[in-house]
PDB file of C-alpha atoms in Angstrom:
ATOM      1  CA  MET A   1      -0.052  -0.347   0.087  1.00 92.00           C
ATOM      2  CA  GLU A   2       1.827   3.509  -0.628  1.00 96.00           C
ATOM      3  CA  ILE A   3       1.174   6.757   1.214  1.00 97.00           C
ATOM      4  CA  GLY A   4       1.221   9.369  -1.403  1.00 96.00           C
ATOM      5  CA  PRO A   5       5.163   8.841  -1.502  1.00 96.00           C
ATOM      6  CA  TYR A   6       5.348   6.257   0.736  1.00 97.00           C
ATOM      7  CA  LYS A   7       5.839   2.891   0.087  1.00 96.00           C
ATOM      8  CA  LEU A   8       4.675   0.458   3.221  1.00 96.00           C
ATOM      9  CA  SER A   9       6.841  -2.926   3.617  1.00 93.00           C
ATOM     10  CA  THR A  10       3.761  -4.394   4.042  1.00 96.00           C
ATOM     11  CA  PRO A  11       0.555  -3.661   4.808  1.00 97.00           C
ATOM     12  CA  LEU A  12       0.218  -4.205   8.262  1.00 98.00           C
ATOM     13  CA  LEU A  13      -0.311  -0.487  10.888  1.00 98.00           C
ATOM     14  CA  VAL A  14      -0.021   0.906  14.205  1.00 98.00           C
ATOM     15  CA  ALA A  15      -2.558   1.938  16.169  1.00 97.00           C
ATOM     16  CA  PRO A  16      -2.440   5.792  17.734  1.00 95.00           C
ATOM     17  CA  MET A  17      -3.261   4.739  21.302  1.00 94.00           C
ATOM     18  CA  ALA A  18      -2.485   7.255  24.073  1.00 90.00           C
ATOM     19  CA  GLY A  19      -0.109   6.005  26.424  1.00 91.00           C
ATOM     20  CA  VAL A  20       0.577   3.464  24.248  1.00 95.00           C
ATOM     21  CA  THR A  21       2.575   4.329  21.040  1.00 95.00           C
ATOM     22  CA  ASP A  22       5.098   5.640  22.579  1.00 95.00           C
ATOM     23  CA  ARG A  23       8.937   5.241  20.578  1.00 95.00           C
ATOM     24  CA  PRO A  24       9.583   2.013  22.582  1.00 96.00           C
ATOM     25  CA  PHE A  25       6.508   0.209  21.365  1.00 96.00           C
ATOM     26  CA  ARG A  26       6.846   1.129  17.731  1.00 96.00           C
ATOM     27  CA  THR A  27       9.518   0.307  17.890  1.00 95.00           C
ATOM     28  CA  LEU A  28       9.540  -3.066  18.571  1.00 96.00           C
ATOM     29  CA  CYS A  29       6.252  -3.367  16.745  1.00 97.00           C
ATOM     30  CA  LEU A  30       8.135  -2.344  13.471  1.00 96.00           C
ATOM     31  CA  ARG A  31      11.255  -4.882  13.887  1.00 95.00           C
ATOM     32  CA  MET A  32       7.498  -7.415  14.407  1.00 96.00           C
ATOM     33  CA  GLY A  33       7.074  -7.068  10.794  1.00 96.00           C
ATOM     34  CA  ALA A  34       4.448  -4.047  10.915  1.00 97.00           C
ATOM     35  CA  GLY A  35       4.889  -2.005   7.771  1.00 97.00           C
ATOM     36  CA  MET A  36       3.526   1.285   9.497  1.00 97.00           C
ATOM     37  CA  ALA A  37       3.636   2.797  13.118  1.00 96.00           C
ATOM     38  CA  VAL A  38       1.425   5.680  14.164  1.00 96.00           C
ATOM     39  CA  SER A  39       2.902   7.798  16.915  1.00 93.00           C
ATOM     40  CA  GLU A  40       0.112   8.706  19.905  1.00 91.00           C
ATOM     41  CA  MET A  41      -2.048  11.219  19.616  1.00 91.00           C
ATOM     42  CA  MET A  42      -1.000  15.250  20.592  1.00 90.00           C
ATOM     43  CA  SER A  43      -3.275  17.568  20.966  1.00 89.00           C
ATOM     44  CA  SER A  44      -3.211  21.466  18.539  1.00 90.00           C
ATOM     45  CA  ASN A  45      -2.915  23.462  21.373  1.00 88.00           C
ATOM     46  CA  PRO A  46       0.041  24.800  20.981  1.00 87.00           C
ATOM     47  CA  ARG A  47       0.627  25.884  25.277  1.00 85.00           C
ATOM     48  CA  VAL A  48       0.820  22.794  25.543  1.00 84.00           C
ATOM     49  CA  TRP A  49       3.370  21.371  22.755  1.00 82.00           C
ATOM     50  CA  GLN A  50       6.748  22.075  24.950  1.00 79.00           C
ATOM     51  CA  SER A  51       5.093  20.083  28.450  1.00 80.00           C
ATOM     52  CA  GLU A  52       7.504  17.053  28.959  1.00 79.00           C
ATOM     53  CA  LYS A  53       4.329  14.667  28.178  1.00 79.00           C
ATOM     54  CA  SER A  54       4.353  16.365  24.470  1.00 80.00           C
ATOM     55  CA  LEU A  55       8.073  15.985  23.879  1.00 77.00           C
ATOM     56  CA  ARG A  56       8.029  13.126  24.617  1.00 81.00           C
ATOM     57  CA  ARG A  57       5.425  11.853  22.137  1.00 79.00           C
ATOM     58  CA  MET A  58       7.148  14.173  19.530  1.00 79.00           C
ATOM     59  CA  ASP A  59      10.511  11.742  20.198  1.00 77.00           C
ATOM     60  CA  HIS A  60      11.252   9.950  17.199  1.00 80.00           C
ATOM     61  CA  ALA A  61      14.776   9.584  17.261  1.00 79.00           C
ATOM     62  CA  GLY A  62      17.248   6.974  15.910  1.00 79.00           C
ATOM     63  CA  GLU A  63      13.459   5.715  14.923  1.00 80.00           C
ATOM     64  CA  THR A  64      13.401   4.051  11.504  1.00 82.00           C
ATOM     65  CA  GLY A  65      10.042   3.326   9.574  1.00 86.00           C
ATOM     66  CA  ILE A  66       7.211   5.818   7.518  1.00 94.00           C
ATOM     67  CA  ARG A  67       7.659   8.585  10.520  1.00 95.00           C
ATOM     68  CA  SER A  68       4.086   9.583  10.727  1.00 96.00           C
ATOM     69  CA  VAL A  69       1.664  11.502  13.505  1.00 95.00           C
ATOM     70  CA  GLN A  70      -1.232  12.585  14.801  1.00 96.00           C
ATOM     71  CA  ILE A  71      -3.013  15.384  16.047  1.00 96.00           C
ATOM     72  CA  ALA A  72      -6.330  15.549  17.875  1.00 94.00           C
ATOM     73  CA  GLY A  73      -8.483  18.938  17.955  1.00 95.00           C
ATOM     74  CA  ALA A  74     -11.777  21.131  16.342  1.00 94.00           C
ATOM     75  CA  ASP A  75     -10.419  24.775  15.172  1.00 95.00           C
ATOM     76  CA  PRO A  76      -9.112  23.454  12.034  1.00 97.00           C
ATOM     77  CA  ALA A  77      -5.997  27.425  12.218  1.00 97.00           C
ATOM     78  CA  LEU A  78      -5.185  24.953  15.069  1.00 97.00           C
ATOM     79  CA  MET A  79      -4.992  21.704  13.641  1.00 97.00           C
ATOM     80  CA  ALA A  80      -3.691  23.171  10.178  1.00 97.00           C
ATOM     81  CA  GLU A  81      -1.181  25.149  13.147  1.00 97.00           C
ATOM     82  CA  ALA A  82      -0.348  21.137  13.990  1.00 96.00           C
ATOM     83  CA  ALA A  83       0.347  20.379  11.225  1.00 97.00           C
ATOM     84  CA  ARG A  84       3.358  22.210  10.511  1.00 97.00           C
ATOM     85  CA  PHE A  85       4.540  22.700  13.767  1.00 94.00           C
ATOM     86  CA  ASN A  86       5.074  18.055  13.251  1.00 94.00           C
ATOM     87  CA  VAL A  87       6.199  17.746  10.044  1.00 95.00           C
ATOM     88  CA  ASP A  88       9.200  20.789  10.756  1.00 93.00           C
ATOM     89  CA  GLN A  89       9.499  18.306  14.199  1.00 90.00           C
ATOM     90  CA  GLY A  90      10.037  15.729  11.714  1.00 91.00           C
ATOM     91  CA  ALA A  91       6.984  14.343  10.964  1.00 94.00           C
ATOM     92  CA  GLN A  92       6.047  12.306   7.112  1.00 96.00           C
ATOM     93  CA  ILE A  93       3.100  11.621   7.462  1.00 97.00           C
ATOM     94  CA  ILE A  94       0.160  13.597   9.477  1.00 98.00           C
ATOM     95  CA  ASP A  95      -2.996  12.218  10.638  1.00 98.00           C
ATOM     96  CA  ILE A  96      -6.020  13.156  12.001  1.00 98.00           C
ATOM     97  CA  ASN A  97      -8.366  12.290  15.051  1.00 95.00           C
ATOM     98  CA  MET A  98     -11.389  12.626  14.285  1.00 96.00           C
ATOM     99  CA  GLY A  99     -12.342   8.367  15.819  1.00 92.00           C
ATOM    100  CA  CYS A 100     -11.233   8.315  19.034  1.00 86.00           C
ATOM    101  CA  PRO A 101     -14.485   7.552  21.568  1.00 84.00           C
ATOM    102  CA  ALA A 102     -12.656   8.786  24.764  1.00 80.00           C
ATOM    103  CA  LYS A 103     -14.435  11.412  26.795  1.00 78.00           C
ATOM    104  CA  LYS A 104     -12.125  13.830  27.860  1.00 77.00           C
ATOM    105  CA  VAL A 105     -11.806  13.803  23.961  1.00 81.00           C
ATOM    106  CA  ASN A 106     -14.497  13.845  23.088  1.00 75.00           C
ATOM    107  CA  LYS A 107     -15.857  17.224  25.207  1.00 70.00           C
ATOM    108  CA  LYS A 108     -14.089  18.774  23.265  1.00 71.00           C
ATOM    109  CA  MET A 109     -15.353  18.786  20.061  1.00 71.00           C
ATOM    110  CA  ALA A 110     -12.074  16.473  18.788  1.00 77.00           C
ATOM    111  CA  GLY A 111     -12.049  12.822  18.057  1.00 89.00           C
ATOM    112  CA  SER A 112     -15.013  10.922  17.286  1.00 90.00           C
ATOM    113  CA  ALA A 113     -16.908  13.840  18.226  1.00 91.00           C
ATOM    114  CA  LEU A 114     -16.812  15.044  15.807  1.00 95.00           C
ATOM    115  CA  LEU A 115     -18.240  13.103  13.280  1.00 95.00           C
ATOM    116  CA  GLN A 116     -22.004  14.766  14.115  1.00 94.00           C
ATOM    117  CA  TYR A 117     -20.890  17.646  12.368  1.00 95.00           C
ATOM    118  CA  PRO A 118     -19.396  16.660   8.159  1.00 96.00           C
ATOM    119  CA  GLU A 119     -19.147  21.562   7.345  1.00 97.00           C
ATOM    120  CA  LEU A 120     -16.261  21.330  10.608  1.00 97.00           C
ATOM    121  CA  VAL A 121     -14.985  17.945   9.108  1.00 97.00           C
ATOM    122  CA  GLN A 122     -14.455  19.208   6.386  1.00 98.00           C
ATOM    123  CA  GLU A 123     -13.022  22.412   7.450  1.00 98.00           C
ATOM    124  CA  ILE A 124     -10.606  21.552   9.528  1.00 98.00           C
ATOM    125  CA  VAL A 125      -9.318  18.051   6.493  1.00 98.00           C
ATOM    126  CA  ARG A 126      -9.454  21.055   4.073  1.00 98.00           C
ATOM    127  CA  ALA A 127      -7.085  23.160   6.674  1.00 98.00           C
ATOM    128  CA  VAL A 128      -4.433  20.931   7.675  1.00 98.00           C
ATOM    129  CA  VAL A 129      -4.141  19.338   3.824  1.00 98.00           C
ATOM    130  CA  ASN A 130      -4.186  22.404   2.896  1.00 98.00           C
ATOM    131  CA  ALA A 131      -1.017  23.495   5.587  1.00 98.00           C
ATOM    132  CA  VAL A 132       2.127  20.813   5.095  1.00 98.00           C
ATOM    133  CA  THR A 133       3.611  19.087   2.318  1.00 98.00           C
ATOM    134  CA  VAL A 134       3.522  14.950   3.793  1.00 98.00           C
ATOM    135  CA  PRO A 135       0.929  13.030   3.078  1.00 98.00           C
ATOM    136  CA  VAL A 136      -2.726  13.348   4.943  1.00 98.00           C
ATOM    137  CA  THR A 137      -4.007  10.552   6.441  1.00 98.00           C
ATOM    138  CA  LEU A 138      -7.213  11.063   8.154  1.00 98.00           C
ATOM    139  CA  LYS A 139      -8.799   7.951  11.402  1.00 98.00           C
ATOM    140  CA  ILE A 140     -12.852   7.137  11.877  1.00 97.00           C
ATOM    141  CA  ARG A 141     -15.565   5.687  12.755  1.00 96.00           C
ATOM    142  CA  THR A 142     -18.351   4.362  11.981  1.00 96.00           C
ATOM    143  CA  GLY A 143     -20.492   7.395  12.485  1.00 95.00           C
ATOM    144  CA  TRP A 144     -21.768   8.667  16.057  1.00 91.00           C
ATOM    145  CA  ASP A 145     -23.690   6.313  17.147  1.00 91.00           C
ATOM    146  CA  PRO A 146     -25.501   3.280  15.140  1.00 91.00           C
ATOM    147  CA  ASP A 147     -28.413   4.641  14.080  1.00 91.00           C
ATOM    148  CA  HIS A 148     -25.621   7.262  12.556  1.00 90.00           C
ATOM    149  CA  ARG A 149     -23.122   5.670  10.285  1.00 94.00           C
ATOM    150  CA  ASN A 150     -22.413   8.604   7.722  1.00 96.00           C
ATOM    151  CA  GLY A 151     -19.004   7.115   7.615  1.00 97.00           C
ATOM    152  CA  VAL A 152     -18.990   7.032   3.842  1.00 98.00           C
ATOM    153  CA  HIS A 153     -20.314  10.875   4.062  1.00 98.00           C
ATOM    154  CA  ILE A 154     -17.302  11.548   6.519  1.00 98.00           C
ATOM    155  CA  ALA A 155     -15.227   9.135   3.834  1.00 98.00           C
ATOM    156  CA  ARG A 156     -16.070  11.060   0.454  1.00 98.00           C
ATOM    157  CA  ILE A 157     -15.777  14.891   1.505  1.00 98.00           C
ATOM    158  CA  ALA A 158     -12.235  13.085   2.965  1.00 98.00           C
ATOM    159  CA  GLU A 159     -10.877  11.943  -0.511  1.00 98.00           C
ATOM    160  CA  ASP A 160     -12.682  15.503  -1.688  1.00 98.00           C
ATOM    161  CA  CYS A 161     -10.374  17.347   0.355  1.00 98.00           C
ATOM    162  CA  GLY A 162      -7.230  16.026  -0.602  1.00 98.00           C
ATOM    163  CA  ILE A 163      -7.126  12.715   2.051  1.00 98.00           C
ATOM    164  CA  ARG A 164      -4.331  10.607   1.146  1.00 98.00           C
ATOM    165  CA  ALA A 165      -5.287   7.619   3.247  1.00 98.00           C
ATOM    166  CA  LEU A 166      -8.835   6.128   5.954  1.00 98.00           C
ATOM    167  CA  ALA A 167      -8.084   4.091   8.384  1.00 98.00           C
ATOM    168  CA  VAL A 168     -12.053   3.237   9.956  1.00 98.00           C
ATOM    169  CA  HIS A 169     -12.145   1.326  13.153  1.00 97.00           C
ATOM    170  CA  GLY A 170     -15.622  -0.746  13.101  1.00 97.00           C
ATOM    171  CA  ARG A 171     -17.329   0.489  15.347  1.00 95.00           C
ATOM    172  CA  THR A 172     -19.396   4.545  16.082  1.00 94.00           C
ATOM    173  CA  ARG A 173     -18.433   7.165  19.195  1.00 88.00           C
ATOM    174  CA  ALA A 174     -21.304   5.184  21.769  1.00 89.00           C
ATOM    175  CA  CYS A 175     -20.337   1.826  20.858  1.00 90.00           C
ATOM    176  CA  MET A 176     -16.579   2.927  22.684  1.00 89.00           C
ATOM    177  CA  TYR A 177     -15.198  -0.796  22.767  1.00 92.00           C
ATOM    178  CA  ARG A 178     -18.362  -2.830  23.256  1.00 92.00           C
ATOM    179  CA  GLY A 179     -19.478  -5.442  21.378  1.00 92.00           C
ATOM    180  CA  GLU A 180     -18.207  -7.195  18.204  1.00 94.00           C
ATOM    181  CA  ALA A 181     -16.600  -4.788  15.046  1.00 95.00           C
ATOM    182  CA  GLU A 182     -18.970  -4.634  11.659  1.00 97.00           C
ATOM    183  CA  TYR A 183     -17.124  -4.679   9.428  1.00 98.00           C
ATOM    184  CA  ASP A 184     -20.063  -4.002   6.525  1.00 97.00           C
ATOM    185  CA  THR A 185     -19.613  -0.110   6.910  1.00 97.00           C
ATOM    186  CA  ILE A 186     -15.804  -0.534   5.990  1.00 98.00           C
ATOM    187  CA  ARG A 187     -16.371  -2.732   3.141  1.00 98.00           C
ATOM    188  CA  THR A 188     -19.214   0.749   1.885  1.00 98.00           C
ATOM    189  CA  ILE A 189     -16.535   2.850   2.119  1.00 98.00           C
ATOM    190  CA  LYS A 190     -14.247   1.249   0.621  1.00 98.00           C
ATOM    191  CA  GLN A 191     -16.613   1.002  -2.137  1.00 98.00           C
ATOM    192  CA  ALA A 192     -17.497   5.125  -2.288  1.00 98.00           C
ATOM    193  CA  VAL A 193     -13.815   6.040  -2.351  1.00 98.00           C
ATOM    194  CA  SER A 194     -10.630   5.622  -4.137  1.00 98.00           C
ATOM    195  CA  ILE A 195      -7.579   6.499  -2.006  1.00 98.00           C
ATOM    196  CA  PRO A 196      -6.343   3.491   0.232  1.00 98.00           C
ATOM    197  CA  VAL A 197      -9.168   2.479   2.846  1.00 98.00           C
ATOM    198  CA  ILE A 198      -7.699   0.701   6.667  1.00 98.00           C
ATOM    199  CA  ALA A 199      -9.860  -1.788   8.095  1.00 98.00           C
ATOM    200  CA  ASN A 200      -9.434  -1.582  11.908  1.00 98.00           C
ATOM    201  CA  GLY A 201     -11.133  -3.426  14.843  1.00 97.00           C
ATOM    202  CA  ASP A 202     -10.882  -6.378  16.853  1.00 97.00           C
ATOM    203  CA  ILE A 203      -7.486  -7.854  14.530  1.00 98.00           C
ATOM    204  CA  ASP A 204      -6.552 -10.612  16.695  1.00 97.00           C
ATOM    205  CA  SER A 205      -5.488 -13.323  14.660  1.00 97.00           C
ATOM    206  CA  PRO A 206      -3.360 -13.807  11.146  1.00 97.00           C
ATOM    207  CA  GLU A 207      -6.825 -15.802  10.439  1.00 97.00           C
ATOM    208  CA  LYS A 208      -9.155 -12.565  11.154  1.00 98.00           C
ATOM    209  CA  ALA A 209      -6.848 -10.768   9.266  1.00 98.00           C
ATOM    210  CA  ARG A 210      -6.921 -12.337   6.382  1.00 98.00           C
ATOM    211  CA  PHE A 211     -10.847 -11.977   6.018  1.00 98.00           C
ATOM    212  CA  VAL A 212     -11.121  -8.554   6.969  1.00 98.00           C
ATOM    213  CA  LEU A 213      -8.752  -7.964   4.073  1.00 98.00           C
ATOM    214  CA  ASP A 214     -11.352 -10.433   1.893  1.00 98.00           C
ATOM    215  CA  TYR A 215     -14.369  -9.302   3.006  1.00 98.00           C
ATOM    216  CA  THR A 216     -13.436  -5.678   3.781  1.00 98.00           C
ATOM    217  CA  GLY A 217     -11.224  -4.923   0.337  1.00 98.00           C
ATOM    218  CA  ALA A 218      -9.144  -2.562   1.965  1.00 98.00           C
ATOM    219  CA  ASP A 219      -5.499  -2.209   1.527  1.00 98.00           C
ATOM    220  CA  ALA A 220      -3.782  -2.943   4.490  1.00 98.00           C
ATOM    221  CA  ILE A 221      -5.772  -3.042   8.133  1.00 98.00           C
ATOM    222  CA  MET A 222      -4.704  -1.257  11.512  1.00 98.00           C
ATOM    223  CA  ILE A 223      -4.228  -3.037  14.936  1.00 98.00           C
ATOM    224  CA  GLY A 224      -4.602  -1.719  18.380  1.00 97.00           C
ATOM    225  CA  ARG A 225      -5.447  -3.551  21.625  1.00 96.00           C
ATOM    226  CA  ALA A 226      -4.476  -7.323  20.246  1.00 97.00           C
ATOM    227  CA  ALA A 227      -0.444  -5.863  20.518  1.00 98.00           C
ATOM    228  CA  GLN A 228      -0.552  -5.028  23.806  1.00 97.00           C
ATOM    229  CA  GLY A 229       1.373  -8.182  25.311  1.00 96.00           C
ATOM    230  CA  ARG A 230       1.708  -9.202  22.025  1.00 97.00           C
ATOM    231  CA  PRO A 231       3.425  -7.034  19.556  1.00 97.00           C
ATOM    232  CA  TRP A 232       5.382 -10.017  17.922  1.00 97.00           C
ATOM    233  CA  ILE A 233       1.133 -10.402  15.538  1.00 98.00           C
ATOM    234  CA  PHE A 234       3.117  -8.718  13.429  1.00 98.00           C
ATOM    235  CA  ARG A 235       4.953 -11.546  12.745  1.00 97.00           C
ATOM    236  CA  GLU A 236       2.309 -14.390  12.291  1.00 97.00           C
ATOM    237  CA  ILE A 237      -0.227 -11.924  10.737  1.00 98.00           C
ATOM    238  CA  ARG A 238       2.622 -11.095   7.830  1.00 97.00           C
ATOM    239  CA  HIS A 239       3.898 -13.907   8.022  1.00 97.00           C
ATOM    240  CA  TYR A 240       0.386 -15.743   6.885  1.00 97.00           C
ATOM    241  CA  LEU A 241      -0.341 -12.638   4.497  1.00 97.00           C
ATOM    242  CA  GLU A 242       2.437 -13.795   1.773  1.00 96.00           C
ATOM    243  CA  GLN A 243       2.400 -17.383   2.705  1.00 95.00           C
ATOM    244  CA  GLY A 244      -0.695 -18.160   3.132  1.00 94.00           C
ATOM    245  CA  THR A 245       0.605 -20.844   6.356  1.00 94.00           C
ATOM    246  CA  THR A 246       0.649 -20.015  10.384  1.00 90.00           C
ATOM    247  CA  PRO A 247       3.674 -19.965  11.431  1.00 90.00           C
ATOM    248  CA  ALA A 248       5.802 -21.722  14.734  1.00 91.00           C
ATOM    249  CA  PRO A 249       5.444 -19.730  17.889  1.00 90.00           C
ATOM    250  CA  LEU A 250       8.162 -17.425  18.887  1.00 92.00           C
ATOM    251  CA  PRO A 251      10.681 -19.312  20.459  1.00 93.00           C
ATOM    252  CA  LYS A 252       9.935 -18.714  24.924  1.00 93.00           C
ATOM    253  CA  ASP A 253      14.094 -16.955  24.832  1.00 94.00           C
ATOM    254  CA  GLN A 254      13.108 -15.461  22.132  1.00 95.00           C
ATOM    255  CA  GLU A 255       9.517 -14.345  23.196  1.00 95.00           C
ATOM    256  CA  ARG A 256      11.186 -13.399  27.611  1.00 95.00           C
ATOM    257  CA  SER A 257      14.702 -11.656  25.748  1.00 96.00           C
ATOM    258  CA  MET A 258      12.079  -8.822  23.899  1.00 97.00           C
ATOM    259  CA  ILE A 259       9.488  -8.502  27.150  1.00 97.00           C
ATOM    260  CA  ARG A 260      13.320  -7.268  29.067  1.00 97.00           C
ATOM    261  CA  GLU A 261      14.148  -5.814  26.365  1.00 97.00           C
ATOM    262  CA  HIS A 262      10.926  -3.605  26.111  1.00 98.00           C
ATOM    263  CA  VAL A 263      11.220  -2.666  30.098  1.00 98.00           C
ATOM    264  CA  ALA A 264      14.575  -2.061  29.738  1.00 98.00           C
ATOM    265  CA  ALA A 265      14.002   0.770  26.694  1.00 97.00           C
ATOM    266  CA  LEU A 266      11.242   2.014  28.729  1.00 97.00           C
ATOM    267  CA  HIS A 267      13.089   2.825  31.654  1.00 97.00           C
ATOM    268  CA  GLU A 268      16.055   4.662  29.273  1.00 96.00           C
ATOM    269  CA  PHE A 269      12.971   6.685  28.010  1.00 95.00           C
ATOM    270  CA  TYR A 270      10.772   7.640  30.825  1.00 95.00           C
ATOM    271  CA  GLY A 271      13.965   7.416  33.597  1.00 95.00           C
ATOM    272  CA  ALA A 272      13.435   5.382  36.066  1.00 91.00           C
ATOM    273  CA  VAL A 273      10.600   6.965  38.449  1.00 95.00           C
ATOM    274  CA  MET A 274       8.274   6.614  35.012  1.00 96.00           C
ATOM    275  CA  GLY A 275       9.841   4.209  32.903  1.00 97.00           C
ATOM    276  CA  VAL A 276       8.761   1.954  36.484  1.00 97.00           C
ATOM    277  CA  ARG A 277       5.256   2.797  36.118  1.00 97.00           C
ATOM    278  CA  ILE A 278       5.123   3.125  32.985  1.00 97.00           C
ATOM    279  CA  ALA A 279       6.041  -0.892  32.598  1.00 97.00           C
ATOM    280  CA  ARG A 280       3.628  -2.210  35.069  1.00 97.00           C
ATOM    281  CA  LYS A 281       1.273  -1.889  32.284  1.00 97.00           C
ATOM    282  CA  HIS A 282       2.914  -3.407  29.677  1.00 97.00           C
ATOM    283  CA  VAL A 283       4.279  -6.834  32.079  1.00 97.00           C
ATOM    284  CA  GLY A 284       0.160  -6.948  33.040  1.00 96.00           C
ATOM    285  CA  TRP A 285      -0.230  -7.399  28.892  1.00 97.00           C
ATOM    286  CA  TYR A 286       2.476 -10.083  28.419  1.00 97.00           C
ATOM    287  CA  LEU A 287       1.964 -12.080  31.032  1.00 95.00           C
ATOM    288  CA  GLN A 288      -2.285 -12.153  31.149  1.00 92.00           C
ATOM    289  CA  GLU A 289      -1.590 -15.798  30.326  1.00 89.00           C
ATOM    290  CA  SER A 290       1.203 -17.415  31.991  1.00 90.00           C
ATOM    291  CA  ASP A 291      -0.172 -15.552  35.346  1.00 85.00           C
ATOM    292  CA  ALA A 292      -3.298 -16.789  35.421  1.00 78.00           C
ATOM    293  CA  GLY A 293      -3.302 -16.137  39.303  1.00 77.00           C
ATOM    294  CA  ARG A 294      -1.600 -12.593  39.569  1.00 89.00           C
ATOM    295  CA  ASP A 295       0.890 -13.293  41.754  1.00 91.00           C
ATOM    296  CA  PHE A 296       3.995 -12.560  39.958  1.00 94.00           C
ATOM    297  CA  ARG A 297       2.154  -8.962  38.962  1.00 94.00           C
ATOM    298  CA  ARG A 298       0.023  -8.218  42.151  1.00 94.00           C
ATOM    299  CA  ASN A 299       4.396  -8.618  43.165  1.00 95.00           C
ATOM    300  CA  PHE A 300       5.307  -6.253  40.295  1.00 96.00           C
ATOM    301  CA  ASN A 301       3.501  -3.948  40.619  1.00 96.00           C
ATOM    302  CA  VAL A 302       5.299  -2.219  43.890  1.00 96.00           C
ATOM    303  CA  LEU A 303       8.589  -2.992  42.959  1.00 96.00           C
ATOM    304  CA  ASP A 304       9.925   1.449  42.628  1.00 95.00           C
ATOM    305  CA  GLU A 305      13.008   0.522  41.152  1.00 97.00           C
ATOM    306  CA  ALA A 306      14.427  -0.321  37.637  1.00 97.00           C
ATOM    307  CA  GLY A 307      16.449  -2.906  38.828  1.00 97.00           C
ATOM    308  CA  GLN A 308      14.478  -4.586  40.886  1.00 97.00           C
ATOM    309  CA  GLN A 309      12.222  -4.864  37.645  1.00 97.00           C
ATOM    310  CA  LEU A 310      14.809  -6.394  35.399  1.00 97.00           C
ATOM    311  CA  ASP A 311      15.716  -8.809  38.129  1.00 97.00           C
ATOM    312  CA  SER A 312      12.244 -10.058  39.144  1.00 96.00           C
ATOM    313  CA  LEU A 313      11.302 -10.942  35.816  1.00 96.00           C
ATOM    314  CA  GLU A 314      14.807 -12.762  35.228  1.00 95.00           C
ATOM    315  CA  GLN A 315      13.526 -14.559  38.266  1.00 95.00           C
ATOM    316  CA  TYR A 316      10.053 -15.383  37.425  1.00 94.00           C
ATOM    317  CA  PHE A 317      10.900 -16.111  33.488  1.00 94.00           C
ATOM    318  CA  ALA A 318      13.793 -18.990  35.246  1.00 93.00           C
ATOM    319  CA  ASN A 319      10.466 -20.069  37.375  1.00 90.00           C
ATOM    320  CA  ILE A 320       8.740 -20.793  34.885  1.00 86.00           C
ATOM    321  CA  ALA A 321      11.101 -22.364  32.642  1.00 76.00           C
TER     322      ALA A 321
END
């Protein structure tokens, strides 16, 4: 799949997830076979751009692959300014967030709340596209609620305004993450526009990835929550799509080494205090199956030093080996 001048090595994208798709996680997913990883959502409010959190979200130092940065907001002029700012910081693609269902985002009339106002969608998209020379992409949901699935209308607006690729999550804003994603609307959107369409929602296995691509006709798929604690899902899906067979599981020693490397990378990226805190949730995701009783994770979550976390993981892996 191509987005402007950029050709993805494989039709697998990492969904932008606040508090998750930081540089260490993006790097890991790309190493595991993702074709592109979209960074965490950046606010269009210039007053927060120099905050510690925003500066980390803009950190792409040493990162390989295409640099796609997602921005969120409701004011066309501020969104255009945010796009220019992030391009100046090295973004090669700007992604507009109109898919986030979180209340704290929607109450500012950003994210998926914008789907209620197609005219404002048009103003924002046009302003951002006209503000930068790099490709602009858009992420949406199928609509505001099940009675107002206007994804096709929004997709046509996006295409008319110069959007170069469109990612669609198969739920409405009102659905949040409840129930199952539906792919009929994504299929209809793909048939209605000529720009690349990326299908998103509940894609958690190689077989599901193949089904969604075939059913919707989408050009690529985007994976979010299924990669939490399982970044090697991109390796599995890539092999299945290219070879038509299920790959052998990642050897346990490689899996455990990757977990240790990820935790160490979080310590280095965020520092000893924040790195330890952020590592807790990732380790929780990684060990959901092996630590069924949560005994290890309960003990791990009270450790407050980086060295203690790494030593604890080493001992845990030695015990279950």
